Coordinates of N, CA and C in Angstrom, one line a residue:
X13 N 0.9 -1.2 0.0 CA 0.0 0.0 0.0 C 0.9 1.3 0.0
X14 N 1.9 1.3 0.8 CA 2.7 2.5 1.0 C 3.4 2.8 -0.3
X15 N 4.1 1.7 -0.9 CA 4.8 1.9 -2.2 C 3.8 2.3 -3.3
X16 N 2.6 1.8 -3.3 CA 1.7 2.1 -4.4 C 1.3 3.6 -4.2
X17 N 1.0 4.0 -3.0 CA 0.6 5.4 -2.7 C 1.7 6.3 -3.1
X18 N 3.0 6.0 -2.8 CA 4.1 6.9 -3.2 C 4.2 6.9 -4.7
X19 N 4.0 5.7 -5.4 CA 4.1 5.7 -6.9 C 3.0 6.6 -7.5
X20 N 1.8 6.5 -6.8 CA 0.6 7.3 -7.3 C 0.9 8.8 -7.2
X21 N 1.4 9.2 -6.0 CA 1.8 10.6 -5.8 C 2.8 11.0 -6.8
X22 N 3.8 10.2 -7.1 CA 4.8 10.5 -8.1 C 4.2 10.6 -9.5
X23 N 3.3 9.8 -9.8 CA 2.5 9.9 -11.0 C 1.8 11.2 -11.1
X24 N 1.1 11.6 -10.1 CA 0.4 12.9 -10.1 C 1.4 14.1 -10.2
X25 N 2.5 14.0 -9.5 CA 3.5 15.1 -9.6 C 4.0 15.2 -11.0
X26 N 4.3 14.1 -11.7 CA 4.7 14.1 -13.1 C 3.6 14.7 -14.0
X27 N 2.4 14.5 -13.7 CA 1.3 15.0 -14.5 C 1.0 16.5 -14.2
X28 N 1.7 17.1 -13.3 CA 1.6 18.6 -13.1 C 0.7 19.0 -11.9
X29 N 0.4 18.1 -11.0 CA -0.4 18.5 -9.8 C 0.5 19.5 -9.0
X30 N -0.2 20.4 -8.3 CA 0.5 21.3 -7.5 C 1.0 20.6 -6.2
X31 N 2.0 21.1 -5.6 CA 2.5 20.6 -4.4 C 1.5 20.5 -3.2
X32 N 0.7 21.6 -3.1 CA -0.3 21.6 -2.1 C -1.3 20.5 -2.3
X33 N -1.7 20.2 -3.5 CA -2.6 19.1 -3.8 C -2.0 17.8 -3.5
X34 N -0.7 17.6 -3.8 CA -0.1 16.4 -3.5 C 0.0 16.2 -2.0
X35 N 0.2 17.2 -1.3 CA 0.3 17.2 0.2 C -1.1 16.7 0.8
X36 N -2.1 17.3 0.3 CA -3.4 16.9 0.8 C -3.8 15.5 0.4
X37 N -3.5 15.1 -0.8 CA -3.7 13.8 -1.3 C -2.9 12.7 -0.5
X38 N -1.7 13.0 -0.2 CA -0.9 12.2 0.6 C -1.5 12.0 2.0
X39 N -2.0 13.1 2.6 CA -2.7 13.0 3.9 C -3.9 12.0 3.8
X40 N -4.7 12.1 2.7 CA -5.8 11.2 2.5 C -5.3 9.8 2.4
X41 N -4.2 9.6 1.7 CA -3.7 8.2 1.6 C -3.1 7.7 2.8
X42 N -2.6 8.6 3.7 CA -2.1 8.2 5.0 C -3.3 7.5 5.8
X43 N -4.5 8.1 5.6 CA -5.6 7.5 6.3 C -6.0 6.1 5.8
X44 N -5.9 6.0 4.4 CA -6.1 4.7 3.8 C -5.1 3.7 4.3
X45 N -3.8 4.1 4.3 CA -2.8 3.2 4.8 C -3.0 2.8 6.2
X46 N -3.4 3.7 7.0 CA -3.7 3.4 8.4 C -4.7 2.3 8.6
X47 N -5.8 2.4 7.7 CA -6.8 1.4 7.8 C -6.3 0.0 7.2
X48 N -5.8 0.0 6.1 CA -5.5 -1.3 5.4 C -4.1 -1.8 5.8
X49 N -3.2 -0.9 6.2 CA -1.9 -1.4 6.6 C -0.9 -1.0 5.5
X50 N 0.2 -0.4 5.9 CA 1.2 0.1 4.9 C 1.8 -1.1 4.1
X51 N 1.9 -2.3 4.7 CA 2.6 -3.4 4.0 C 1.5 -4.2 3.1
X52 N 0.3 -3.9 3.2 CA -0.7 -4.6 2.4 C -0.5 -4.3 0.9
X53 N -0.6 -5.4 0.1 CA -0.5 -5.3 -1.3 C -1.9 -4.8 -1.8
X54 N -1.9 -4.0 -2.8 CA -3.1 -3.5 -3.4 C -4.0 -4.7 -3.9
X55 N -3.4 -5.7 -4.5 CA -4.1 -6.8 -5.0 C -4.8 -7.6 -4.0
X56 N -4.4 -7.4 -2.7 CA -5.0 -8.2 -1.6 C -6.3 -7.5 -1.1
X57 N -6.5 -6.3 -1.5 CA -7.7 -5.5 -1.0 C -8.9 -6.0 -1.7
X58 N -9.9 -6.4 -0.9 CA -11.1 -6.9 -1.4 C -12.3 -5.9 -1.1
X59 N -13.4 -6.1 -1.8 CA -14.6 -5.3 -1.7 C -15.1 -5.2 -0.3
X60 N -15.3 -6.3 0.4 CA -15.8 -6.1 1.8 C -14.9 -5.3 2.8
X61 N -13.5 -5.3 2.5 CA -12.7 -4.5 3.3 C -12.8 -3.0 3.0
X62 N -13.1 -2.7 1.7 CA -13.3 -1.4 1.3 C -14.6 -0.8 1.9
X63 N -15.6 -1.7 1.9 CA -16.9 -1.3 2.5 C -16.7 -1.0 4.0
X64 N -15.9 -1.8 4.7 CA -15.6 -1.5 6.1 C -14.8 -0.2 6.3
X65 N -13.9 0.1 5.4 CA -13.2 1.4 5.4 C -14.2 2.5 5.3
X66 N -15.1 2.4 4.3 CA -16.1 3.5 4.1 C -16.9 3.8 5.3
X67 N -17.1 2.7 6.2 CA -17.9 2.9 7.4 C -17.1 3.1 8.6
X68 N -15.8 3.2 8.5 CA -14.9 3.2 9.7 C -14.8 4.5 10.3
X69 N -14.6 4.5 11.7 CA -14.3 5.8 12.4 C -13.1 6.5 11.9
X70 N -12.1 5.7 11.4 CA -10.9 6.3 10.9 C -11.2 7.3 9.7
X71 N -12.2 7.0 8.9 CA -12.6 7.8 7.7 C -13.6 8.8 8.3
X72 N -14.6 8.4 9.0 CA -15.8 9.3 9.3 C -15.6 10.2 10.5
X73 N -14.6 9.9 11.4 CA -14.5 10.7 12.6 C -13.1 11.4 12.7
X74 N -13.1 12.5 13.4 CA -11.8 13.1 13.8 C -11.2 12.4 15.0
X75 N -9.9 12.6 15.3 CA -9.4 11.9 16.5 C -10.1 12.2 17.8
X76 N -10.7 13.4 17.9 CA -11.4 13.7 19.1 C -12.9 13.1 19.2
X77 N -13.3 12.4 18.1 CA -14.5 11.7 18.1 C -15.6 12.5 17.3
X78 N -15.4 13.7 17.0 CA -16.4 14.5 16.2 C -16.4 14.0 14.8
X79 N -17.6 14.2 14.1 CA -17.8 13.7 12.8 C -16.9 14.6 11.8
X80 N -16.3 14.0 10.8 CA -15.5 14.7 9.8 C -16.6 15.4 8.9
X81 N -16.2 16.4 8.3 CA -17.1 17.1 7.3 C -17.3 16.2 6.1
X82 N -18.5 16.2 5.6 CA -18.8 15.3 4.4 C -17.9 15.6 3.3
X83 N -17.5 16.8 3.1 CA -16.6 17.1 1.9 C -15.2 16.4 2.1
X84 N -14.7 16.4 3.4 CA -13.5 15.8 3.7 C -13.6 14.3 3.5
X85 N -14.6 13.6 4.0 CA -14.8 12.2 3.7 C -14.9 12.0 2.2
X86 N -15.6 12.7 1.5 CA -15.8 12.5 0.1 C -14.5 12.7 -0.6
X87 N -13.7 13.6 -0.2 CA -12.4 13.8 -0.9 C -11.5 12.6 -0.6
X88 N -11.4 12.1 0.6 CA -10.7 10.9 0.9 C -11.1 9.8 0.1
X89 N -12.4 9.6 -0.1 CA -12.9 8.4 -0.9 C -12.5 8.6 -2.3
X90 N -12.6 9.9 -2.8 CA -12.2 10.2 -4.2 C -10.7 9.9 -4.5
X91 N -9.9 10.3 -3.5 CA -8.4 10.1 -3.8 C -8.1 8.6 -3.7
X92 N -8.8 7.9 -2.8 CA -8.6 6.4 -2.8 C -9.1 5.8 -4.1
X93 N -10.2 6.2 -4.6 CA -10.8 5.7 -5.9 C -9.8 6.0 -7.0
X94 N -9.3 7.3 -7.0 CA -8.3 7.6 -8.1 C -7.1 6.8 -8.1
X95 N -6.6 6.5 -6.9 CA -5.4 5.6 -6.8 C -5.7 4.2 -7.3
X96 N -6.9 3.7 -6.9 CA -7.2 2.3 -7.3 C -7.5 2.3 -8.9
X97 N -8.1 3.2 -9.4 CA -8.2 3.3 -10.9 C -6.9 3.4 -11.5
X98 N -6.0 4.2 -11.0 CA -4.6 4.3 -11.6 C -3.9 3.0 -11.5
X99 N -4.1 2.3 -10.3 CA -3.5 1.0 -10.1 C -3.9 0.0 -11.1
X100 N -5.2 0.0 -11.4 CA -5.8 -0.9 -12.5 C -5.2 -0.6 -13.8
X101 N -5.2 0.7 -14.2 CA -4.7 1.1 -15.5 C -3.2 0.9 -15.7
X102 N -2.5 0.9 -14.6 CA -1.1 0.7 -14.7 C -0.7 -0.8 -14.4
X103 N -1.7 -1.7 -14.4 CA -1.4 -3.1 -14.2 C -1.1 -3.6 -12.9
X104 N -1.2 -2.7 -11.8 CA -0.9 -3.2 -10.5 C -2.0 -4.1 -9.9
X105 N -3.2 -3.9 -10.3 CA -4.3 -4.7 -9.9 C -5.2 -5.1 -11.2
X106 N -5.9 -6.1 -11.1 CA -6.8 -6.5 -12.3 C -8.2 -6.0 -12.2
X107 N -8.7 -6.0 -10.9 CA -10.1 -5.5 -10.7 C -10.2 -4.4 -9.7
X108 N -11.1 -3.6 -9.8 CA -11.4 -2.5 -8.8 C -12.2 -3.1 -7.7
X109 N -11.7 -3.1 -6.5 CA -12.5 -3.6 -5.3 C -13.3 -2.4 -4.7
X110 N -14.1 -1.8 -5.6 CA -14.9 -0.6 -5.1 C -16.4 -0.9 -5.1
X111 N -17.1 -0.6 -4.0 CA -18.5 -0.8 -3.9 C -19.2 0.0 -5.1
X112 N -20.4 -0.4 -5.5 CA -21.1 0.3 -6.5 C -21.5 1.7 -6.0
X113 N -21.6 2.0 -4.7 CA -21.9 3.2 -4.2 C -20.8 4.2 -4.2
X114 N -19.6 3.8 -4.6 CA -18.4 4.7 -4.8 C -18.7 5.6 -5.9
X115 N -18.7 6.9 -5.6 CA -18.9 7.9 -6.7 C -17.7 7.8 -7.7
X116 N -17.9 7.6 -8.9 CA -16.8 7.5 -9.9 C -16.5 8.9 -10.4
X117 N -17.4 9.9 -10.3 CA -17.1 11.2 -10.6 C -16.6 11.4 -12.1
X118 N -15.9 12.5 -12.3 CA -15.4 12.9 -13.7 C -13.9 13.0 -13.6
X119 N -13.3 11.9 -13.3 CA -11.8 11.9 -13.2 C -11.3 12.2 -14.6
X120 N -10.1 12.8 -14.6 CA -9.4 13.0 -15.8 C -8.9 11.7 -16.4
X121 N -8.7 10.7 -15.6 CA -8.3 9.4 -16.0 C -9.5 8.7 -16.6
X122 N -9.5 8.4 -17.9 CA -10.7 7.7 -18.5 C -10.6 6.3 -18.1
X123 N -11.8 5.7 -17.5 CA -11.8 4.4 -17.1 C -12.0 3.4 -18.2
X124 N -12.9 3.7 -19.1 CA -13.2 2.9 -20.2 C -14.1 3.6 -21.2
X125 N -13.9 3.7 -22.4 CA -14.7 4.5 -23.3 C -16.1 3.8 -23.5
X126 N -16.2 2.5 -23.2 CA -17.5 1.8 -23.4 C -18.3 1.7 -22.1
X127 N -17.8 2.3 -21.0 CA -18.7 2.3 -19.8 C -19.7 3.4 -19.9
X128 N -20.8 3.2 -19.5 CA -21.9 4.2 -19.5 C -22.1 4.7 -18.1
X129 N -22.4 6.0 -17.9 CA -22.6 6.5 -16.5 C -23.9 6.0 -15.9
X130 N -23.9 5.9 -14.6 CA -25.1 5.5 -14.0 C -26.2 6.5 -14.1
X131 N -27.4 6.0 -14.3 CA -28.4 7.0 -14.3 C -29.5 6.6 -15.1

């Protein structure tokens, strides 16, 4: 997980993301690493584990127990999704272990030209 997160941040740096964006994305990925474990291989992450992460206090609450802002939670989920899509497209994983409820948004990374948006 840690190596993949670092490689993803490097990819974003090469694609021209600003340092502040990279810093905040790295903080989001720190939370992901804390939940899944830095030594976990991306290919070992399964859908049920991702579902547990989406419901975890680590994602949803601040260290003092207060609820995180919805925007903050959504951004962390978005950064995690972006990393997983990148991992699939770069051959690090074969399938996306993301629940159907994961907003796929309008990432600049095209997932597949034949996929249709939900709706």
